[in-house]
Amino acid sequence: MPHHAPDLTPLLSPGRIGPVQLDNRVVMSAMDMNLSIDGVIEEEDVEHFVSRARGGTGMIITGCCSVGYPAGSTSTKEPGLSSDHFIPGLKALADGVHAGGSKLCVQMVHHGKVARIDTVSDRPLQVASVPEGAYDMSALADNTPTELGKMGAVTGGKKPTYHEVTHDDIAEITGQYVSAARRVREAGADAVEIHCAHGYLLSGFLTRADNRRTDRYGGSLENRARFACEVIAAVKEAVGDDLAVLVRVSGREFGEEGGLSTNEAVQAAQLFQAAGADAIDVTGWGRNPFRNFTDGPLPDRLGAFVDLAGAVKEAVRIPVVTVGRVLPEIGAAAIAAGKADFVAMGRQLLADPDLVNKLRAGTPERVRPCINCYVCVQENFWDDVPVCAVNPALGNEGAAPLTLAKAPVSKKVVVVGAGPSGLEVARIATQRGHRVTVVDKTDRLGGTLWFSALTTPANYPLLEWLRTETARLGVDIRLSTEATPALIAELAPDAVVIATGAVRERPAIPGGDLPHVHTGDTMRALMTGVGDTSGQAWYLRLAGRLGKLTGLTKTPARVAALTRRILPVGKDVVVIGGSLVGLELAEFLAERGRNVTLLHDEQQLGLPMALPRRWTAVRHAKEAGVTIHRHARAVRITEHAVEFDEAVTGKRGEVLDTKRSSAPASMVIMAAGVSPAAPLAQRFGEMVPEVHVVGDAGSVDYIQGAIHTAWKVASAL
Ligand SMILES: Cc1cc2nc3c(=O)[nH]c(=O)nc-3n(C[C@H](O)[C@H](O)[C@H](O)COP(=O)(O)O)c2cc1C
Ligand code: SF4
């Protein structure tokens, strides 16, 4: 099939926001890094942003900076804007970003009802109206005590109290915004972004559900937008055209009644324009973070808010920014279609700081893709520095050059296993001047990554990227090739890297060896027709058919689509083990009309998934109709059922009793019992000078573990 490269010209053409001229239309969306100390921007923070500036990004927006620091702040690790002693840090950042060839916009925030530092300091949270009722927090059932402890520690375990801001408070906070903007100007930055979204103070005024006031700041939309408009006008008056003034607003709030509607957002944007805004940055927000976080602000849908931006753009003259999993081709198309003028990228720029340079060079395929795993943002729940599953240099920019530095001697390296860790080792080792051969006994690249893409399509671009990069670098990849001692002896490498993945066991219970009981390995064989299908029965014929089809196409997306029509799986399925793989498989099969029971021997499902994604995955599984049993242990498998013991728990989760139950099963999938194993390490240890183990073979930590261990090993080879 001929490959038509998307036209990215709209994205790469210059643009203007108020007084600021940008080289291109890609803006780095605000993301807090929690690297400041007591409100002061530190060197690591500067490096983080500067590397994105050097990467060609048109403008960098900082994470939230607090206008009243420490009052109204959510963390002591967020930059403060409330005193002149914060200016040198800001200036270092502005200078660095300018030297890197980009522009700097500082996001100005009062966190309102999420100002955790106010709670820590026994100050009431500043709000439009005291919240009525609490969120549905049932999702926390899938959090570990450690995670809950870390979240609680951020507020010192204290309960929030609230204060409805008075007119004097409004005047004072408006003044804080103005002083903050003046400091930003003094530091030499180019723009400010006034945060009027994500539930913070100004957005709490804007949203009907959070504002029940009867004064001139409550009631009609015009009244609810008044506080934000006063801030915009005062800031604009103070800084004139020295700074561009962007305003961030939700194009829609998701999840609960009374959230901001798109109609209201459009009207608000018009009022903001009239008040002096130079651009509107249209985000989206799920009102209950425990339920809707993956609707917004971090959507799991590609280009999720483009149409919301489009609605705003129709109603205003000033530039509009869109955000939310905007891939380059989606952003270019949105601009071409007149739905946005600029594209903000968040996570994609965490995953690859050099995105714009790679687009400019005509090599979009070289952009390391964000896989929407939410590992980065999880750290924000407890105020830690984001880490990126696919880019170990995030928050540690010095790690990236190590993956490019030429090794003192060029070694012959054999990598066993063409999964994510093996391919990543091969990529980096080759860059560093080693001669690398990868062998894999299966007929396809990707190992577990390939299979994970069946249920998690966002993983597939990472495999495509690893495939493209290893091909570009000329890595010698030998598929359908087993790493036998004879082969190792023949290749005579200086170093062997074992990247063979985890092992999956059959359940050691009566009936565990019945032919309708599958492990991850036999499931793979069923889906693809490749691998060990010995001992399987009637559905193997179907599997063979599916296997042939998938063998032809070889993309997980195609297989996932095919399995909506043909799936070699009976009607009643019991999945044993509700960790990452089990939970996703259960949802996958339930969506395909199977009656799925999920047995999980612990409380928390989906533990290896980062927080917001875990909550969403559990919700999706439930919505797809999966019957979930927690604290449930399979004790016997028969031809038609799985018998299990389920704990009867008390109010605080204590086990009171167990009860024996049974679930119908024409197929059983064993998704527990995954463990690391690297038997080849020992076997080859005697044959080669250096043996390393990476990825799940060493420790089952999925994609993040695969990529991070690969960097460590390959940078030191
Ligand atoms: C680690 C992290 C921190 C974030 N911090 C902020 C923030 O400080 N202010 C803000 O307005 N949005 C914040 N966001 C939201 C992003 O600006 C962006 O709107 C969102 O991630 C969706 O874009 P994306 O899909 O390109 O990541 C954060 C996102 C991430 C991943
Ligand atoms: S951690 Fe995951 S979601 Fe966050 S930027 Fe990296 S790949 Fe994307």
CSV table of C-alpha atoms in Angstrom, one decimal, residues 248-254 262 282-286 292-311 321-327 329-331 334 339-340 343-347 372 374:
chain,number,residue,atom,x,y,z
A,248,ARG,CA,-7.2,28.3,29.6
A,249,VAL,CA,-10.9,27.2,29.7
A,250,SER,CA,-12.6,23.8,29.5
A,251,GLY,CA,-14.6,23.5,26.3
A,252,ARG,CA,-16.7,21.1,28.3
A,253,GLU,CA,-16.7,19.5,31.7
A,254,PHE,CA,-17.5,15.8,31.8
A,262,THR,CA,-19.8,23.8,25.3
A,282,VAL,CA,-9.4,25.0,25.1
A,283,THR,CA,-9.0,22.0,27.4
A,284,GLY,CA,-11.6,19.6,28.8
A,285,TRP,CA,-12.1,18.5,32.4
A,286,GLY,CA,-13.7,15.4,34.1
A,292,ASN,CA,-13.4,11.0,34.7
A,293,PHE,CA,-9.7,11.8,34.7
A,294,THR,CA,-9.3,9.9,31.4
A,295,ASP,CA,-12.0,12.0,29.8
A,296,GLY,CA,-10.2,15.2,30.8
A,297,PRO,CA,-7.9,16.8,31.5
A,298,LEU,CA,-5.9,13.9,30.2
A,299,PRO,CA,-8.1,12.3,27.6
A,300,ASP,CA,-7.5,8.8,26.4
A,301,ARG,CA,-9.2,9.6,23.0
A,302,LEU,CA,-7.0,11.0,20.3
A,303,GLY,CA,-7.7,14.7,19.4
A,304,ALA,CA,-10.4,14.6,22.1
A,305,PHE,CA,-11.0,18.3,22.4
A,306,VAL,CA,-10.5,19.4,18.8
A,307,ASP,CA,-14.2,19.9,18.1
A,308,LEU,CA,-14.5,21.9,21.4
A,309,ALA,CA,-11.8,24.2,20.2
A,310,GLY,CA,-13.6,24.4,16.8
A,311,ALA,CA,-16.7,25.5,18.6
A,321,VAL,CA,-5.3,26.4,21.0
A,322,THR,CA,-6.4,22.8,21.0
A,323,VAL,CA,-5.0,20.1,23.2
A,324,GLY,CA,-5.6,16.5,24.2
A,325,ARG,CA,-3.7,13.6,22.6
A,326,VAL,CA,-3.1,15.7,19.5
A,327,LEU,CA,-0.8,13.8,17.2
A,329,GLU,CA,-1.3,14.8,11.7
A,330,ILE,CA,-4.4,15.5,13.9
A,331,GLY,CA,-3.1,18.9,14.8
A,334,ALA,CA,-7.4,20.7,12.9
A,339,LYS,CA,-10.8,24.3,14.2
A,340,ALA,CA,-7.7,25.7,15.9
A,343,VAL,CA,-1.8,22.8,19.0
A,344,ALA,CA,-0.7,22.2,22.5
A,345,MET,CA,0.9,18.9,23.2
A,346,GLY,CA,1.5,17.6,26.7
A,347,ARG,CA,2.5,14.0,27.2
A,372,ASN,CA,-1.1,7.1,26.9
A,374,TYR,CA,-0.6,7.8,32.5
